[in-house]
PDB file of C-alpha atoms in Angstrom:
ATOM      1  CA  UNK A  16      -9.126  17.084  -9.249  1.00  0.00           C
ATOM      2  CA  UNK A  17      -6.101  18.968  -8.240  1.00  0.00           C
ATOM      3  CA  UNK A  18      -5.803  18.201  -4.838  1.00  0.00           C
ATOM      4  CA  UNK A  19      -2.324  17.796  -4.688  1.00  0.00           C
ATOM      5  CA  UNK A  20      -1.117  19.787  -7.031  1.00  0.00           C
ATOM      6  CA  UNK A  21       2.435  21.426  -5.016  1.00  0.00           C
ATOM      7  CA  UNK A  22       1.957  18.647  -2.349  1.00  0.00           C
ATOM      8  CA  UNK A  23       4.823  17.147  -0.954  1.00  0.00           C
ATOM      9  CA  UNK A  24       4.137  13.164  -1.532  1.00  0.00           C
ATOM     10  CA  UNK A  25       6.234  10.807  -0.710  1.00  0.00           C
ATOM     11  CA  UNK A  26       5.539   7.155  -1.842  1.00  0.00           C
ATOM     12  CA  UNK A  27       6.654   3.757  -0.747  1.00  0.00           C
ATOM     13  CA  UNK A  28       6.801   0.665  -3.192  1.00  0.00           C
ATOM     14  CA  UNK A  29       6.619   3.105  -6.492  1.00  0.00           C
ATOM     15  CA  UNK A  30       8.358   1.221  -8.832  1.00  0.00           C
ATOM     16  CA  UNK A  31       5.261  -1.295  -9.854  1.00  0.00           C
ATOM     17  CA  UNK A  32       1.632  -1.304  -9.870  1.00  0.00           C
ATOM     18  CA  UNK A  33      -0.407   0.457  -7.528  1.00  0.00           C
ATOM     19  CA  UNK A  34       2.276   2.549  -6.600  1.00  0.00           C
ATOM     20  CA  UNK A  35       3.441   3.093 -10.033  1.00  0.00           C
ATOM     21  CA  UNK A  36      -0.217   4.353 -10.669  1.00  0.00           C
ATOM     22  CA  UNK A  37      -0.748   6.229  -8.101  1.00  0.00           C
ATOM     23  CA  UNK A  38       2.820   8.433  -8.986  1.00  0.00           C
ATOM     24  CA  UNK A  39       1.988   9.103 -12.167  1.00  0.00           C
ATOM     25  CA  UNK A  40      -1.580  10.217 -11.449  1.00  0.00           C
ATOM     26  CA  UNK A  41      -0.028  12.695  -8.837  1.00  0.00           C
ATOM     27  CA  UNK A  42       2.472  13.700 -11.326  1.00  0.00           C
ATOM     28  CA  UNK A  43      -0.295  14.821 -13.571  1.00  0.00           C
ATOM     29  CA  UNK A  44      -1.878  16.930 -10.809  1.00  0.00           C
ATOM     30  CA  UNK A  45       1.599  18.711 -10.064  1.00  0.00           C
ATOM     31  CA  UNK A  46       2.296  16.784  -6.822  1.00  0.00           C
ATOM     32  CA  UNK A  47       6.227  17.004  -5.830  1.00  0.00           C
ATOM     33  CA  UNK A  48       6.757  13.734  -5.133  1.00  0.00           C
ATOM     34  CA  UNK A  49       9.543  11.435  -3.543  1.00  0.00           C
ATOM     35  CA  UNK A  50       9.517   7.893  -5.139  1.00  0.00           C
ATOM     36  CA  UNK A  51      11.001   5.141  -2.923  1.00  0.00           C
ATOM     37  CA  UNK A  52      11.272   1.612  -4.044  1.00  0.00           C
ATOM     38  CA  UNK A  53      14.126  -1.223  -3.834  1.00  0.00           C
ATOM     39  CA  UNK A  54      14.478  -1.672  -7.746  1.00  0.00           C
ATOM     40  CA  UNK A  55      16.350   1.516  -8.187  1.00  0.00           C
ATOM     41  CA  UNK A  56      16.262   1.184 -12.056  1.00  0.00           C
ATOM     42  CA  UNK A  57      12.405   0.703 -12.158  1.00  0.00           C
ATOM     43  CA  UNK A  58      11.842   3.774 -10.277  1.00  0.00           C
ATOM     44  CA  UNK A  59      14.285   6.045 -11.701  1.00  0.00           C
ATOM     45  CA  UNK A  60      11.990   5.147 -15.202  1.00  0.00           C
ATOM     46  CA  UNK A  61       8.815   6.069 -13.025  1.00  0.00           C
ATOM     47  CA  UNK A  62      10.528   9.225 -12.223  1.00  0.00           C
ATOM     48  CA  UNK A  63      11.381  10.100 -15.012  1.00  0.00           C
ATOM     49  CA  UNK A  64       7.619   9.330 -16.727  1.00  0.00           C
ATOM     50  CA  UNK A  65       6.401  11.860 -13.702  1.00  0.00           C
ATOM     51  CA  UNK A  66       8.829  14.376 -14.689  1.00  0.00           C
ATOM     52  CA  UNK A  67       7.629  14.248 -17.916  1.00  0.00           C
ATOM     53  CA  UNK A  68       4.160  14.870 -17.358  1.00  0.00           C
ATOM     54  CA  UNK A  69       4.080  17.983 -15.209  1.00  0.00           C
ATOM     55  CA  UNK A  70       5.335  16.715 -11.738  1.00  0.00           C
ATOM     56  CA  UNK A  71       8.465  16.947  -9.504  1.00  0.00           C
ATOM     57  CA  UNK A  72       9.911  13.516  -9.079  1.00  0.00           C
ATOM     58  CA  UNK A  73      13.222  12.473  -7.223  1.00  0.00           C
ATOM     59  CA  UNK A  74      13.910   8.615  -6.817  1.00  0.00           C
ATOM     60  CA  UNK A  75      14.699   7.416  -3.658  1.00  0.00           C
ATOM     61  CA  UNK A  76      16.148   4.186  -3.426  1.00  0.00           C
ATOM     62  CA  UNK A  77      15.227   2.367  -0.093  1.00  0.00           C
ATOM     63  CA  UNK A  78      14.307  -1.149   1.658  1.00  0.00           C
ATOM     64  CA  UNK A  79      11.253   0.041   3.758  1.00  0.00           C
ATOM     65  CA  UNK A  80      12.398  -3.430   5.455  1.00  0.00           C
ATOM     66  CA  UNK A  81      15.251  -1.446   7.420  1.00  0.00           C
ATOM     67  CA  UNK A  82      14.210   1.329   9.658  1.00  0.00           C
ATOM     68  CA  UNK A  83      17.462   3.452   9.351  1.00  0.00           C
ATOM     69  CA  UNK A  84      16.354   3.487   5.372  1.00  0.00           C
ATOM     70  CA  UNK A  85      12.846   4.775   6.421  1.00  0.00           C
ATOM     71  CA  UNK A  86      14.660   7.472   8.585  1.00  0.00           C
ATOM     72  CA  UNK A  87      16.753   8.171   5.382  1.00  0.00           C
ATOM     73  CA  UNK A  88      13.752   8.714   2.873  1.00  0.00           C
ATOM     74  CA  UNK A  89      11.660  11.310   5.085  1.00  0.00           C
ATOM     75  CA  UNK A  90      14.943  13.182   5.819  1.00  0.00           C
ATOM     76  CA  UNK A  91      16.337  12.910   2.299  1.00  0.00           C
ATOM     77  CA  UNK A  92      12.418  13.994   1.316  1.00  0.00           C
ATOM     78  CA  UNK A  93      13.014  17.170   3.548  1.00  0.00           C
ATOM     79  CA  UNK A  94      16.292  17.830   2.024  1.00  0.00           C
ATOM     80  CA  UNK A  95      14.864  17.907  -1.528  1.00  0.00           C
ATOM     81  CA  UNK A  96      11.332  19.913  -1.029  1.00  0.00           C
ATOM     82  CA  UNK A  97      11.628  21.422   2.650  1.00  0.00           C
ATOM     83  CA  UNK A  98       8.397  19.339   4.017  1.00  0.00           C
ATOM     84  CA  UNK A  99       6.140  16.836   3.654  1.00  0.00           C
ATOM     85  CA  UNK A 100       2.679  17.203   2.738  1.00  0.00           C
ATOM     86  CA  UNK A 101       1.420  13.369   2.492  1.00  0.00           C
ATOM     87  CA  UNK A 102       3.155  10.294   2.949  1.00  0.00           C
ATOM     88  CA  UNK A 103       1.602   6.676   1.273  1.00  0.00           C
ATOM     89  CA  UNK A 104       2.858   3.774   2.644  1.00  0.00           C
ATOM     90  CA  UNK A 105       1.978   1.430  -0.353  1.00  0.00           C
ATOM     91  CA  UNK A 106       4.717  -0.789  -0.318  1.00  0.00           C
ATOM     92  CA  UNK A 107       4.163  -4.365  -0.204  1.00  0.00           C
ATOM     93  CA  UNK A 108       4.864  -8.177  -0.335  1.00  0.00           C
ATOM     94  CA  UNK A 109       2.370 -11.130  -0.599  1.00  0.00           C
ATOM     95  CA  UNK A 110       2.578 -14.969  -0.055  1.00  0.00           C
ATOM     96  CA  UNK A 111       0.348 -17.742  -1.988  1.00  0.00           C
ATOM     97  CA  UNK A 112       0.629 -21.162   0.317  1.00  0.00           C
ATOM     98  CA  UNK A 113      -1.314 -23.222   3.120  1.00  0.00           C
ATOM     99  CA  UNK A 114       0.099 -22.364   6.147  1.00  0.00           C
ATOM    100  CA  UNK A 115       1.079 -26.226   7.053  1.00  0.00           C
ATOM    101  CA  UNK A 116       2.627 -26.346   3.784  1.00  0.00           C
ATOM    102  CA  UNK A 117       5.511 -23.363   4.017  1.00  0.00           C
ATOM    103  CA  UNK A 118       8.889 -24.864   4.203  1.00  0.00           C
ATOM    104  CA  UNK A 119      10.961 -21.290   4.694  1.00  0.00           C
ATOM    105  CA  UNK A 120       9.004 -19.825   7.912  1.00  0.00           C
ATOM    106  CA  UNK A 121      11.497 -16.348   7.365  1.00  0.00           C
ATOM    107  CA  UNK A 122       8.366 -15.199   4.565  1.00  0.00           C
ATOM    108  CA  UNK A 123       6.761 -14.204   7.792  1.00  0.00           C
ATOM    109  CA  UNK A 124       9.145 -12.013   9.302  1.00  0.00           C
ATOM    110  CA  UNK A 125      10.185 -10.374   5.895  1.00  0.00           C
ATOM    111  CA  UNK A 126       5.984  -9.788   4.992  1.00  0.00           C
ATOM    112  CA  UNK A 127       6.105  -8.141   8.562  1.00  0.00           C
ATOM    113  CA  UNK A 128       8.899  -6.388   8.512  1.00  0.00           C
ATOM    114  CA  UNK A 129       7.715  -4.902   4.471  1.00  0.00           C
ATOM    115  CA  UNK A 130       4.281  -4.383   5.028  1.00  0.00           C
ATOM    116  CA  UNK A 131       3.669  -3.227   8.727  1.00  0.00           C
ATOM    117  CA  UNK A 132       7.100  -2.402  10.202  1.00  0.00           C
ATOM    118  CA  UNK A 133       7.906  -0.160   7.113  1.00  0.00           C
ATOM    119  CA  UNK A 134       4.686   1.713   7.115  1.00  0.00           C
ATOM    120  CA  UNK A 135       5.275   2.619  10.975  1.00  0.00           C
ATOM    121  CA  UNK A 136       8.824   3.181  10.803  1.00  0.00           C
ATOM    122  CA  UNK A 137       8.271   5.747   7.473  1.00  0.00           C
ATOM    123  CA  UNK A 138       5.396   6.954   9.599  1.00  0.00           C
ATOM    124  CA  UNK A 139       7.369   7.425  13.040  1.00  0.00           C
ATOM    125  CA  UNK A 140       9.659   9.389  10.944  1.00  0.00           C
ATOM    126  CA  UNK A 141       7.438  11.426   8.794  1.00  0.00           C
ATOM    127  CA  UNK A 142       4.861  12.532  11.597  1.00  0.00           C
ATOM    128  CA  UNK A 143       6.492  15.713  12.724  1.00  0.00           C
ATOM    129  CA  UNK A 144       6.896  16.670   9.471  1.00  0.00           C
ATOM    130  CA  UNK A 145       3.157  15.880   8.837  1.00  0.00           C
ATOM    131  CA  UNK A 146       1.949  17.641  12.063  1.00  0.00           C
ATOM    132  CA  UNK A 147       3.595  21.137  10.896  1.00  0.00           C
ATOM    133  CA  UNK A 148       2.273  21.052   7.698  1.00  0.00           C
ATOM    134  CA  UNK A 149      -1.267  19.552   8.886  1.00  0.00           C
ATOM    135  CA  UNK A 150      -0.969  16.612   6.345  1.00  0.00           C
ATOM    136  CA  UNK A 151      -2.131  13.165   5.463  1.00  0.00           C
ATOM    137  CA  UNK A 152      -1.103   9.704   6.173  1.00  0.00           C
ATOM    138  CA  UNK A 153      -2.711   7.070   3.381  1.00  0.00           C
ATOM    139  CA  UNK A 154      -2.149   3.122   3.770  1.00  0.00           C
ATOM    140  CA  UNK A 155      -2.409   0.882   1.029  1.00  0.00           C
ATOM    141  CA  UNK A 156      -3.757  -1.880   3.166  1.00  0.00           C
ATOM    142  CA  UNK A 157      -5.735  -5.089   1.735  1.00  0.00           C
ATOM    143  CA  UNK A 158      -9.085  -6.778   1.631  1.00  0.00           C
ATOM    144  CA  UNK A 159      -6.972  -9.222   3.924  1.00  0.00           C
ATOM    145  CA  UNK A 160      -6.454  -6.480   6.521  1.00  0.00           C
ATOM    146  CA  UNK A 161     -10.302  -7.093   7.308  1.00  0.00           C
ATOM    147  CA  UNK A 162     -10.778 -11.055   7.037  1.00  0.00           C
ATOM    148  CA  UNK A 163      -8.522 -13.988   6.961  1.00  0.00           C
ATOM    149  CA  UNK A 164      -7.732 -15.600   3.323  1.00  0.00           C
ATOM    150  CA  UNK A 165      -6.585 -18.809   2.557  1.00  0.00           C
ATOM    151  CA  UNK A 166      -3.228 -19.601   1.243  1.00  0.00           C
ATOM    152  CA  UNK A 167      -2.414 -15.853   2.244  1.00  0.00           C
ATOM    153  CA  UNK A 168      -1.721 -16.254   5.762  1.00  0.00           C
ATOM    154  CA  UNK A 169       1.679 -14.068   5.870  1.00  0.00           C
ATOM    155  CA  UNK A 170       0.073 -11.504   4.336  1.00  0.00           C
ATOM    156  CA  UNK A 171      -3.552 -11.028   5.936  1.00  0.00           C
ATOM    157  CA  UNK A 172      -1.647 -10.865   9.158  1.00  0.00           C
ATOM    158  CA  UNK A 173       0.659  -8.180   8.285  1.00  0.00           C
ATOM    159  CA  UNK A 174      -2.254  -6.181   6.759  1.00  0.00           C
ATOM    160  CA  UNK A 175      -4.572  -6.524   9.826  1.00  0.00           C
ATOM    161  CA  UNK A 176      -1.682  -5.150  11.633  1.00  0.00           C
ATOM    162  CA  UNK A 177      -1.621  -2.093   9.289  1.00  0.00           C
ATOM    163  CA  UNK A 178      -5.121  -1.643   9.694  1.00  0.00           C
ATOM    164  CA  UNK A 179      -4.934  -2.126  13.390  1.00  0.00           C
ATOM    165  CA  UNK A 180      -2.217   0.362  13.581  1.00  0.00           C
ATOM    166  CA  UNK A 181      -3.802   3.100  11.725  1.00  0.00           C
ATOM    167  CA  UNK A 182      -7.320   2.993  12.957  1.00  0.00           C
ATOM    168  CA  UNK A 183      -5.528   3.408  16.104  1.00  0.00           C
ATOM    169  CA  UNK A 184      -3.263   6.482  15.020  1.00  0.00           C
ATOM    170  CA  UNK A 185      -6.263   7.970  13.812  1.00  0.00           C
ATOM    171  CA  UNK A 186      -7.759   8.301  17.207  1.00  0.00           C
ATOM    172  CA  UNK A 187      -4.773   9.229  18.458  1.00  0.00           C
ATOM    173  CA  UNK A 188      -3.970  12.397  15.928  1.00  0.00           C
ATOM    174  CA  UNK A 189      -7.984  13.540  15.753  1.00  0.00           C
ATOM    175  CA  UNK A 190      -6.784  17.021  17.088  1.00  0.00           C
ATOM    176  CA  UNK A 191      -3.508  17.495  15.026  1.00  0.00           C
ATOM    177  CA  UNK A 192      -5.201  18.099  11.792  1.00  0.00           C
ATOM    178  CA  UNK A 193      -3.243  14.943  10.084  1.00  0.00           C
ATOM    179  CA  UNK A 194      -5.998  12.784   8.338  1.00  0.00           C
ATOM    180  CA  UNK A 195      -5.727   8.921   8.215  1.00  0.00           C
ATOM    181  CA  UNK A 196      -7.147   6.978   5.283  1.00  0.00           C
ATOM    182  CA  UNK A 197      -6.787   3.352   5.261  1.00  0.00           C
ATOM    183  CA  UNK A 198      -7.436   1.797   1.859  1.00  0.00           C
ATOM    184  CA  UNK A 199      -8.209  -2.066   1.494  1.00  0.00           C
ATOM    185  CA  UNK A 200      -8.240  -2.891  -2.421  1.00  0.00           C
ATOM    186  CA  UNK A 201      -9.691  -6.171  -3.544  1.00  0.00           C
ATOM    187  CA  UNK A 202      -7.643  -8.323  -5.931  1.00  0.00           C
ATOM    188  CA  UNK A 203      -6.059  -5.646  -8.315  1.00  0.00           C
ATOM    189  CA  UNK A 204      -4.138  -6.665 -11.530  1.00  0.00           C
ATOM    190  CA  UNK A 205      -0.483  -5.559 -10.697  1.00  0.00           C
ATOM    191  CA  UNK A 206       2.882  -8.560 -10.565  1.00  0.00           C
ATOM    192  CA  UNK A 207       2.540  -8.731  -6.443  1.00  0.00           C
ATOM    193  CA  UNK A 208       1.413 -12.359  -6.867  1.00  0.00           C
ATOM    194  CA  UNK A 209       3.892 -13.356  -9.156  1.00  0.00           C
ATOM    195  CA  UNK A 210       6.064 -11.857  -6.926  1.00  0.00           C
ATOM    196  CA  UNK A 211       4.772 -13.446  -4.166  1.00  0.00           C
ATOM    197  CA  UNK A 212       6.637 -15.934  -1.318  1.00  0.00           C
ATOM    198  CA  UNK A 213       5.457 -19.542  -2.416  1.00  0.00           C
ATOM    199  CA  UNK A 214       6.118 -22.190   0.380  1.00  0.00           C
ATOM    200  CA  UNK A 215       9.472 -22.314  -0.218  1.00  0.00           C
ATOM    201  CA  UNK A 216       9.801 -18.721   0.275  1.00  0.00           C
ATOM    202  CA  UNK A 217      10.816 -17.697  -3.395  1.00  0.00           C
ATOM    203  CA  UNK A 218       8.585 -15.963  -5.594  1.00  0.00           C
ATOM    204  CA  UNK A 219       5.930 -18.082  -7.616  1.00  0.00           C
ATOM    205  CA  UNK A 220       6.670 -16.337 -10.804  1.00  0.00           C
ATOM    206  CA  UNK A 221       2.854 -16.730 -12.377  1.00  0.00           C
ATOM    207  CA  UNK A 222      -0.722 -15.386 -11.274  1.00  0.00           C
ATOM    208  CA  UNK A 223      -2.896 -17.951  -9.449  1.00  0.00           C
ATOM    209  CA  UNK A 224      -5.557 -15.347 -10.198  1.00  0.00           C
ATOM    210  CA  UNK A 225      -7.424 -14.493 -13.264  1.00  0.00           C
ATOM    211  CA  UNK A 226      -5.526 -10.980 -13.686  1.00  0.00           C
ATOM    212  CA  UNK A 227      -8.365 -10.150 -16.768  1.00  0.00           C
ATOM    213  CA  UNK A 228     -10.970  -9.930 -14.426  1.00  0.00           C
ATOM    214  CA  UNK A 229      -9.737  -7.596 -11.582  1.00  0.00           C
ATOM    215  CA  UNK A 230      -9.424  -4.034 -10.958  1.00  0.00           C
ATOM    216  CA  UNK A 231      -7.029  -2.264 -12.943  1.00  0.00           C
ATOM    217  CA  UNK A 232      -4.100  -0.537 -11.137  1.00  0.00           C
ATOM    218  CA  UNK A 233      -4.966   2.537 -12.551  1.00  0.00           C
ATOM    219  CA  UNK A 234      -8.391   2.779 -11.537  1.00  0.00           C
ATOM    220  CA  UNK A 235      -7.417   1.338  -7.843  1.00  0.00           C
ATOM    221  CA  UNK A 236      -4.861   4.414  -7.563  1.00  0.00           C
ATOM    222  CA  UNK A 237      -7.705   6.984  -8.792  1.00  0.00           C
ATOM    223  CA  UNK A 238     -10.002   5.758  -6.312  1.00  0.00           C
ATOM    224  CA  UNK A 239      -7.231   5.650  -3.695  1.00  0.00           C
ATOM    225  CA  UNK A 240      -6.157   9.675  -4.834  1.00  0.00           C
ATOM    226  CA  UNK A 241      -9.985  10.874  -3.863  1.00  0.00           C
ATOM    227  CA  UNK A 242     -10.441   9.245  -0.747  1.00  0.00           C
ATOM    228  CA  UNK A 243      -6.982  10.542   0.162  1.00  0.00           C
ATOM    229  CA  UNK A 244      -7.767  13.880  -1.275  1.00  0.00           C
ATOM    230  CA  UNK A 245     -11.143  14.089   0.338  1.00  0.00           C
ATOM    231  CA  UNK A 246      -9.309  12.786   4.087  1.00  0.00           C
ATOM    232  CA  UNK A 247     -11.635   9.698   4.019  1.00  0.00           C
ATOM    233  CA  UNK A 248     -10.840   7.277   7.018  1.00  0.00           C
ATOM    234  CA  UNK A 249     -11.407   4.137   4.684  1.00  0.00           C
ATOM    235  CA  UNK A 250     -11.906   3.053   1.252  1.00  0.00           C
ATOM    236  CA  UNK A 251     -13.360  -0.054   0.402  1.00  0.00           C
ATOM    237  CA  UNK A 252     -12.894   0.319  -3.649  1.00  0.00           C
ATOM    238  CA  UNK A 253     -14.928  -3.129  -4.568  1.00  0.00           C
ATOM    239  CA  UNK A 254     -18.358  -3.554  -4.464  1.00  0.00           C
ATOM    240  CA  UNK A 255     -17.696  -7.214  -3.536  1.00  0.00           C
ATOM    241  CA  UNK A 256     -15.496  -5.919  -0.470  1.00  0.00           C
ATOM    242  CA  UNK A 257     -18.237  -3.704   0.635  1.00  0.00           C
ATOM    243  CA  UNK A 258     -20.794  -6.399   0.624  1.00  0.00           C
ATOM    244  CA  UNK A 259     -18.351  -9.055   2.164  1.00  0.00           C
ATOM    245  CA  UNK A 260     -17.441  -6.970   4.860  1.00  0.00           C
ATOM    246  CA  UNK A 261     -20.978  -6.637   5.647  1.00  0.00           C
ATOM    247  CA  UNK A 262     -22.245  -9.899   5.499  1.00  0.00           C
ATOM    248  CA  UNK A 263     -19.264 -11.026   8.006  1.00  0.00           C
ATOM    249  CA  UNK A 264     -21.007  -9.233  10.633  1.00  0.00           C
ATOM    250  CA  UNK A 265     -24.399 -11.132  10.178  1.00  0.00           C
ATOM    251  CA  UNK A 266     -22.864 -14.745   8.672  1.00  0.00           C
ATOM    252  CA  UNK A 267     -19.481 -15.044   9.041  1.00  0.00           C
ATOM    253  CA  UNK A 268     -19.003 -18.538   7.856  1.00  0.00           C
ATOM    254  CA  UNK A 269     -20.576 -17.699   5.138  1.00  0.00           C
ATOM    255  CA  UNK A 270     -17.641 -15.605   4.185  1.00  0.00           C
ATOM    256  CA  UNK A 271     -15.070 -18.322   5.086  1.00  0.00           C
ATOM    257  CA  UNK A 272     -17.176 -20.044   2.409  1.00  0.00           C
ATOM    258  CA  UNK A 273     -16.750 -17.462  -0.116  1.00  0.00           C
ATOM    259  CA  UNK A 274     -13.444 -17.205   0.836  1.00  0.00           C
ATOM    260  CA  UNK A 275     -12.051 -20.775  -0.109  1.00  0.00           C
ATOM    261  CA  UNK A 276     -14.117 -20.765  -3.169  1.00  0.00           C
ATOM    262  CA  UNK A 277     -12.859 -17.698  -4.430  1.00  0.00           C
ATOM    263  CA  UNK A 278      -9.103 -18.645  -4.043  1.00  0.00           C
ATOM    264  CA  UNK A 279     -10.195 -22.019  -5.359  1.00  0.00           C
ATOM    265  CA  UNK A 280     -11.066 -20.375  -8.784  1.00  0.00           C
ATOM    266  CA  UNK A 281      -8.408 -18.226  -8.822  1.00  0.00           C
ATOM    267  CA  UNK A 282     -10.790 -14.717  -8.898  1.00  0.00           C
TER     268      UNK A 282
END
């Protein structure tokens, strides 16, 4: 698969994981691609690891958390490859805490402002670009994005917001020949939970979740690459997503169930 082999990409949050992944699996297909991340060192390495097998790669440094930085990345991005082809807004931030139990209520606006506000403000900015050249928009959404989790309510709301906002902006571009695939990965073994805002609103620093036992970040950003590459409107990569989604609409509660149990034993 070659899809996007001499496509423009640029790619939010590229520095670790998914994102990580998913840049150098476009690097080996020849994609020119525009890393952005806030960990400047990190991504210069990832840049240079594209470079080195068969892709463009220039390293953007930018906080997707400040619009004028979003503005800066898609016009830096034209500066360095004349367009823009596809733009993945994969950059993200998660929190692990009951709600009545967060001391630092700022986690909230900074999950917001990471995961939703950056993927419309790199989107507001891109679009033009993406209408000349008839282009794609992918989000890196979240199982959460489609039913609430406990202990991650920061997060599911900022990623039903995403979803919200591109189903919408899907409707809304169906004659401008810019696809919209929203993609809602299960848990996927990457550092986002150590990472993540305990209640206190600094990082955990470990896993609650069995890492072992979840989807690998490499075969999350394959799966992520086709639907993109195919212009998909959603991916749903687990087989345990598929079937919880569908068994909300018939016993929601049962889900709830699921839910809390799940979280409970850390998978």
């Amino acid at each position: 698969m070659d899809a996007f082999r001499d496509n423009v990409v640029v790619l939010t949050g590229a520095s670790r994981g998914i994102g990580r992944e998913l840049a150098l699996q476009l690097a080996d297909q020849g994609a020119w691609l525009a890393l952005s991340a806030r960990d400047a060192a990190a991504l210069d390495e990832v840049a240079a690891l594209c470079r080195g097998c068969g892709g463009q790669a220039v390293a953007i440094p930018a906080d997707v958390g400040e619009e004028a930085q979003c503005a800066a990345l898609i016009r830096k991005t034209v500066e360095a490859y004349g367009r823009v082809d596809t733009l993945i807004n994969n950059a993200g931030i998660s929190m692990w805490a009951l709600f009545e139990e967060v001391t630092d209520l700022s986690v909230f606006e900074t999950i917001l402002r990471i995961n939703y506000l950056g993927s419309v403000w790199c989107t507001w900015h891109a679009l033009p670009h993406l209408k000349k050249t008839r282009g794609r928009l992918v989000a890196v959404a979240s199982l959460t994005g489609k039913t609430g989790v406990p202990t991650r309510s920061g997060y599911a709301a900022s990623k039903h917001a995403m979803v919200g906002f591109f189903d919408t902006l899907r409707i809304e571009l169906a004659e401008s020949g810019v696809s919209v695939t929203v993609t809602c990965p299960d848990f996927v073994a990457t550092e986002i939970r150590e990472r993540a805002f305990g209640a206190d609103g600094k990082p955990l620093g470990t896993s609650p979740v069995q890492e072992a036992k979840v989807m690998t970040a490499e075969t999350c950003a394959r799966l992520i690459l086709a639907s993109a590459a195919r212009r998909d409107r959603e991916l749903i990569p687990s087989l345990r997503g598929k079937i919880g989604l569908w068994l909300k609409l018939f016993a929601p509660s049962l889900i709830d169930r699921i839910a809390r149990k799940a979280i409970a034993e850390g998978r």
